[in-house]
Short mmCIF file of C-alpha atoms in Angstrom, two decimals:
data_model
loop_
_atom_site.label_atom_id
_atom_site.label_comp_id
_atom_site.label_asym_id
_atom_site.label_seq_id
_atom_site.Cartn_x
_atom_site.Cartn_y
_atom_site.Cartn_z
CA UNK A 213 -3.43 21.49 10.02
CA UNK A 214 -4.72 18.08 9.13
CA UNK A 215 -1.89 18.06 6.66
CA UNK A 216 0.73 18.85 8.92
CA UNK A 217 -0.42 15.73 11.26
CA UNK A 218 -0.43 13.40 8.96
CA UNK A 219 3.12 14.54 7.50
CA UNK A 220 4.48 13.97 11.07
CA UNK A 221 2.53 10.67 11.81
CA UNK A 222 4.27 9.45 8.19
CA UNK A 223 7.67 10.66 9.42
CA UNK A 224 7.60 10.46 12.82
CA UNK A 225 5.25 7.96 14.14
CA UNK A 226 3.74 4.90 12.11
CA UNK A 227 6.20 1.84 12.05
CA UNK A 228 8.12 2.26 8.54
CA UNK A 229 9.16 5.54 10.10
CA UNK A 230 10.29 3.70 13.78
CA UNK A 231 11.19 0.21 12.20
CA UNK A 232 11.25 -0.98 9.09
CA UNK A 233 13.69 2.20 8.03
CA UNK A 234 16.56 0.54 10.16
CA UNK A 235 16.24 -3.07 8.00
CA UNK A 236 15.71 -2.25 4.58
CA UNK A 237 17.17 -5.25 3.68
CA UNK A 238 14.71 -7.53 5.60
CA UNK A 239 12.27 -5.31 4.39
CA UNK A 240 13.01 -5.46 0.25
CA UNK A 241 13.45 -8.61 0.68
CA UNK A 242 9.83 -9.50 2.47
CA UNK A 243 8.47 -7.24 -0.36
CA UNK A 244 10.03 -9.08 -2.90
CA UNK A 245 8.75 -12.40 -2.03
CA UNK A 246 5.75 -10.95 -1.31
CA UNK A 247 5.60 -10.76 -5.43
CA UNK A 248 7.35 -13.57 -6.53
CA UNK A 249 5.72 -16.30 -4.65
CA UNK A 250 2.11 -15.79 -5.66
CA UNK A 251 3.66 -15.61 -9.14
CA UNK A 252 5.66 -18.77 -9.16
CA UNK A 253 2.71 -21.18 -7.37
CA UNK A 254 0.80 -19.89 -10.06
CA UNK A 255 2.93 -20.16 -12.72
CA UNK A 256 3.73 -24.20 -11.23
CA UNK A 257 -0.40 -24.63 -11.50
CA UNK A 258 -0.60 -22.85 -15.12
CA UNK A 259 2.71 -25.33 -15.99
CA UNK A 260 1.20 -28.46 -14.54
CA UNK A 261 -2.23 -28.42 -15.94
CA UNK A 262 -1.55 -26.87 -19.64
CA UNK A 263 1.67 -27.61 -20.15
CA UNK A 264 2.06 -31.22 -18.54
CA UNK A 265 5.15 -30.85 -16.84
CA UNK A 266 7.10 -32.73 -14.31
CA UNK A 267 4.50 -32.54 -11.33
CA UNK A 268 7.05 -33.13 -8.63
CA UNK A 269 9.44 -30.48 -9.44
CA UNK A 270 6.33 -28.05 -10.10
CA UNK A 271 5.42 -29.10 -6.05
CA UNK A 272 8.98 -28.97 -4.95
CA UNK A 273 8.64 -25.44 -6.76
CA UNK A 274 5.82 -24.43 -4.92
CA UNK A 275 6.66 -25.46 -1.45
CA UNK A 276 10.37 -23.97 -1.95
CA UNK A 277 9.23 -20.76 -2.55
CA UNK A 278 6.27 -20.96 0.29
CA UNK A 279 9.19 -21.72 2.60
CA UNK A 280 11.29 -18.56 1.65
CA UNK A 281 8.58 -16.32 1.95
CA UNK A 282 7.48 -17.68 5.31
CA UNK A 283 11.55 -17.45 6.39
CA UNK A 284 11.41 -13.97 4.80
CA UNK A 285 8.53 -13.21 7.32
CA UNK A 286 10.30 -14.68 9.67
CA UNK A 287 13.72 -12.76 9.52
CA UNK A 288 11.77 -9.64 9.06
CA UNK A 289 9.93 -10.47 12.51
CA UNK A 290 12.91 -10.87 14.39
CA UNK A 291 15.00 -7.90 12.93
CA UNK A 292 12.03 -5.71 13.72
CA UNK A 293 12.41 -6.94 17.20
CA UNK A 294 16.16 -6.33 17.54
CA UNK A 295 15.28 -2.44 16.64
CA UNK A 296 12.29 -2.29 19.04
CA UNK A 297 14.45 -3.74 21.43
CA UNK A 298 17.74 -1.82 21.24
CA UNK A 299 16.34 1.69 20.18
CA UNK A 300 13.11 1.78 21.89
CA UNK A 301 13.80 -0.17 25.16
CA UNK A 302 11.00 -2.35 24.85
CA UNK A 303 11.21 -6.14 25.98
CA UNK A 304 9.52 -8.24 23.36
CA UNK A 305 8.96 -12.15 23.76
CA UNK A 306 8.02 -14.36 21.12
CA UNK A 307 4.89 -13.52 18.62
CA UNK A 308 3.73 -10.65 16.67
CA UNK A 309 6.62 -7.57 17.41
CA UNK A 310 4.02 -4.90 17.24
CA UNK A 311 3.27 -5.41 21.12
CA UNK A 312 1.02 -3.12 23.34
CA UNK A 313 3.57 -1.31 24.23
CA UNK A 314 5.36 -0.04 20.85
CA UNK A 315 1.64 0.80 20.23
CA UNK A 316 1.78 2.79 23.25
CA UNK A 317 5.54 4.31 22.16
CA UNK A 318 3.55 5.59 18.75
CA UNK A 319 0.91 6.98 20.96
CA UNK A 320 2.93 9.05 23.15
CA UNK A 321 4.49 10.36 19.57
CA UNK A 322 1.57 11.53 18.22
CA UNK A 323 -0.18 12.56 22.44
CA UNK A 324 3.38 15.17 22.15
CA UNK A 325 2.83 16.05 18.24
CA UNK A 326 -0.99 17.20 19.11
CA UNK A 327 0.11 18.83 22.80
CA UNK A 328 2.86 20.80 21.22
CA UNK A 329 0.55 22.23 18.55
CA UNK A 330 -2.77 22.99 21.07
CA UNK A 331 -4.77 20.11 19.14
CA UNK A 332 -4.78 16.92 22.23
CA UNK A 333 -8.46 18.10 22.84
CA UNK A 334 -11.40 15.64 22.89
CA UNK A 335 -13.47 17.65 20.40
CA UNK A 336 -10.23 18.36 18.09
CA UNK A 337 -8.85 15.04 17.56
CA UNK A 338 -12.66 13.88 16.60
CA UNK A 339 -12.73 16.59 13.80
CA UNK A 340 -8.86 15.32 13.05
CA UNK A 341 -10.72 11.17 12.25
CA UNK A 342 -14.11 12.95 10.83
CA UNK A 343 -11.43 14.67 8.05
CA UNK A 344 -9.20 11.59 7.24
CA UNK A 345 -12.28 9.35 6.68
CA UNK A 346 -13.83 11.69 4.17
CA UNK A 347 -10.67 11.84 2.67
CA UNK A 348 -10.28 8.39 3.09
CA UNK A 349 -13.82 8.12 1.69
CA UNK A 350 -13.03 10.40 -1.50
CA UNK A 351 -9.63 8.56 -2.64
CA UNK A 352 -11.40 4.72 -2.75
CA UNK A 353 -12.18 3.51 -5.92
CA UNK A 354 -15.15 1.51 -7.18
CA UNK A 355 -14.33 -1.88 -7.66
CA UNK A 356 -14.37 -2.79 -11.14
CA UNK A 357 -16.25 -6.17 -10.65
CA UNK A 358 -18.85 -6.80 -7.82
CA UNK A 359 -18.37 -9.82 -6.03
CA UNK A 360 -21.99 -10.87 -7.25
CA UNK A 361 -21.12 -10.53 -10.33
CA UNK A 362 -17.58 -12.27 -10.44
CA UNK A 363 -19.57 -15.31 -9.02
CA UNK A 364 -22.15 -15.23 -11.11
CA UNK A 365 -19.19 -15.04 -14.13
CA UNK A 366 -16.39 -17.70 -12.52
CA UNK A 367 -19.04 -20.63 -12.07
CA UNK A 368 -19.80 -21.36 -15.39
CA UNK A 369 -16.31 -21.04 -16.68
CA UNK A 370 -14.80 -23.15 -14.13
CA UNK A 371 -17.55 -26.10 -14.76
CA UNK A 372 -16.85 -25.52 -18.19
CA UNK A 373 -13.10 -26.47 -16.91
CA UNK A 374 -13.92 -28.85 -14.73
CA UNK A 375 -15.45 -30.93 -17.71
CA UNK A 376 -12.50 -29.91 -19.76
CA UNK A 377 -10.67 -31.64 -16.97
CA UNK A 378 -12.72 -34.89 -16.52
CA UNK A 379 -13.85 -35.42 -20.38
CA UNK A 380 -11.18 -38.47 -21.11
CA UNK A 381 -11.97 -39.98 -18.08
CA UNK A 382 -12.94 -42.99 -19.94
CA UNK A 383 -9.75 -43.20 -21.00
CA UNK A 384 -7.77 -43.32 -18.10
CA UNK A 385 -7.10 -46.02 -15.32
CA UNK A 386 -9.45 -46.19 -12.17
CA UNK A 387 -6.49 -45.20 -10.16
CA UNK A 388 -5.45 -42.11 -12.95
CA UNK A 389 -8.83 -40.81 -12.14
CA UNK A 390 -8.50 -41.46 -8.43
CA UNK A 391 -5.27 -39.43 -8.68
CA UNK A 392 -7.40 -36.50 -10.81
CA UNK A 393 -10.00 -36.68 -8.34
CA UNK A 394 -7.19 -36.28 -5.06
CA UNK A 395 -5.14 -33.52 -6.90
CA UNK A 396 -8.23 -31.65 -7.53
CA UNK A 397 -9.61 -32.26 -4.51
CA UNK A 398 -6.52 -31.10 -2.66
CA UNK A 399 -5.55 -28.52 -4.38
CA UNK A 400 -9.35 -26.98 -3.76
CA UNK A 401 -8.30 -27.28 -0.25
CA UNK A 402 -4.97 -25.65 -0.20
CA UNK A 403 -6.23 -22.46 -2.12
CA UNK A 404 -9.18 -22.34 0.60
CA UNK A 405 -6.72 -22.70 3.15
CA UNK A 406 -4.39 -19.92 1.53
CA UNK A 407 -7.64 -17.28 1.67
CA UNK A 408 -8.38 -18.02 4.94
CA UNK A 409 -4.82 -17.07 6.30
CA UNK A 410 -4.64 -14.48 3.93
CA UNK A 411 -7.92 -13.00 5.24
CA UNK A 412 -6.46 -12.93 8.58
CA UNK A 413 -3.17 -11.63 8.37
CA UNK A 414 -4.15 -8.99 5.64
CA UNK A 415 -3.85 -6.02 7.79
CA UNK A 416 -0.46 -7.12 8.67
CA UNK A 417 0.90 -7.77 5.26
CA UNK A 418 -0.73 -4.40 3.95
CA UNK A 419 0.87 -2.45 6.86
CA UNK A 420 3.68 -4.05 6.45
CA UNK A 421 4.81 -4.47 3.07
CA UNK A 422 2.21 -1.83 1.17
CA UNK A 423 2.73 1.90 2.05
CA UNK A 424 -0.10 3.92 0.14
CA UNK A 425 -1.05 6.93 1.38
CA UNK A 426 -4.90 5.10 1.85
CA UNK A 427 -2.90 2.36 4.43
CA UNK A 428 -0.84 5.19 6.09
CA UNK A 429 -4.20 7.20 6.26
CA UNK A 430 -5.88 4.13 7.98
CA UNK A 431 -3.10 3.90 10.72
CA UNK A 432 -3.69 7.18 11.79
CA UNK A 433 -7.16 7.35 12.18
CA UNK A 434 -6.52 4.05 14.42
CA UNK A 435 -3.92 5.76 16.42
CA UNK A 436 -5.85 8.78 16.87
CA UNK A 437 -9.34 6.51 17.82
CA UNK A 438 -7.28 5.15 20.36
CA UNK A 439 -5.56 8.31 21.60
CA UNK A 440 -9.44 8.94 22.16
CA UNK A 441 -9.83 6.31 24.82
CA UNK A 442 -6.98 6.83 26.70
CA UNK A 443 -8.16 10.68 27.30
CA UNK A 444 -10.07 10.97 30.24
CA UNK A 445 -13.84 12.04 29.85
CA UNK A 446 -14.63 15.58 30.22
CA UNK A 447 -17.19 14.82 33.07
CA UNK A 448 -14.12 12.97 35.03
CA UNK A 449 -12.05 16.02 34.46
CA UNK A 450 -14.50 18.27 36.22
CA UNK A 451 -14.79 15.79 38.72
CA UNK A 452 -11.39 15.43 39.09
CA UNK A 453 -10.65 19.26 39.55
CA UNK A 454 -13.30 19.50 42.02
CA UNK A 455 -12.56 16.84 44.04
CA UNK A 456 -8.51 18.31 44.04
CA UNK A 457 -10.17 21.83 44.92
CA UNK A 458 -12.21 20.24 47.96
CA UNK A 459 -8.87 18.45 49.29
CA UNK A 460 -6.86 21.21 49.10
CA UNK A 461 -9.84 23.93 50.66
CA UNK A 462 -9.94 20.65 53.42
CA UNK A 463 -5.90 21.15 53.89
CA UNK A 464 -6.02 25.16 54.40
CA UNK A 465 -8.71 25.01 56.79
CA UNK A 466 -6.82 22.50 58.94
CA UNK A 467 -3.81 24.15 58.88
CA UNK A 468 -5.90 27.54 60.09
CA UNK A 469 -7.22 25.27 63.02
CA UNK A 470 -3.72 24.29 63.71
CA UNK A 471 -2.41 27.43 64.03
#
């Protein structure tokens, strides 16, 4: 059964199946410079500090291709927003297009998926997440380097470039090191900057552009964790029916004393 939810939430529910399926192009072409920019800012770096080439056009490089993957992003955002708006009826304003309420539209997908097949019970949909994390659990792989020990590896080596960087120093001018000293100096900062961001719109980017079964896996488990707290507690259920069975036992006897 598990199986047959998560074919429908891949089909039916997550937002390649609602969204990104009606602007392919916007979508390929987010994906595409996705790859390619990485690849040509490091390519630029590789060219500028082996190679010696023209450091201008290298930066012009660089920023050109930073600015068509942020107008990629861009487009995609507002395309996105054009479906939600026109085949969904939801009003969107300006930021992120995955509002509260296309969540809630993918909710109400999956609350009638799990109704129609006698599975939108509390205890049900918990087995449901307790099954996709093991699963999720079994398909990770190990990383191949620990983060300890790609530390403990990268320092040396990059002193060892750092003094491959520095070692005619005596050579140069006082404002040729300066210029060493700024450029390596900056470019320390942009490539902290550039992990920060990326840190904080990773979930986005993965969701958006990356569609392994391990990412599709994750959005379901979210979707069903918060199909959990919009279900009322069992205690307020019982509650809820007795209170309705006082009222109406309240409206028969009145309408006996009436009569």
């Amino acid at each position: 059964m598990k199986d047959l939810v998560f074919k429908h939430y891949h089909n039916k529910v997550r937002a390649h199946a609602l969204v990104h399926k009606h602007i392919k192009k916007h979508y390929y072409f987010l994906n595409t410079m996705a790859i390619l920019c990485p690849a040509i800012i490091l390519t630029c770096i590789y060219i500028f500090i082996f190679k010696e080439g023209s450091g201008l056009w290298l930066f012009i490089s660089s920023i050109a291709s930073i600015a068509a993957f942020l107008y990629s992003g861009f487009s995609f955002s507002n395309a996105a927003k054009k479906v939600i708006r026109k085949r969904y009826k939801i009003s969107i304003g300006k930021g992120t297009w995955r509002t509260e309420k296309f969540k809630e539209l993918q909710s109400s997908k999956l609350a009638d998926f799990l109704h129609n097949k006698d599975l939108k019970t509390r205890w049900k949909i918990e087995k449901l997440i307790e099954l996709y994390k093991n699963d999720r659990e079994k398909s990770k792989l190990p990383p191949l380097i620990a983060s300890s020990l790609f530390l403990a590896v990268l320092t040396p080596n990059l002193t060892q470039f750092l003094f491959y960087i520095y070692k005619d120093k005596e050579l140069m001018q006082p404002y040729e090191v300066l210029e060493l000293f700024l450029g390596s100096t900056l470019l320390s900062m942009v490539v902290i900057a550039v992990f920060t961001i990326y840190k904080r719109t990773k979930d986005n980017i993965v969701n958006d552009i990356f569609q392994n079964k391990n990412n599709i896996r994750e959005g379901l488990i979210q979707q069903l964790e918060d199909l959990l707290l919009r279900m009322p507690d069992e205690v307020e259920k019982e509650q809820a029916k007795d209170h309705l069975k006082e009222d109406t036992e309240y409206k028969v006897l009145r309408r006996k004393k009436m009569n």
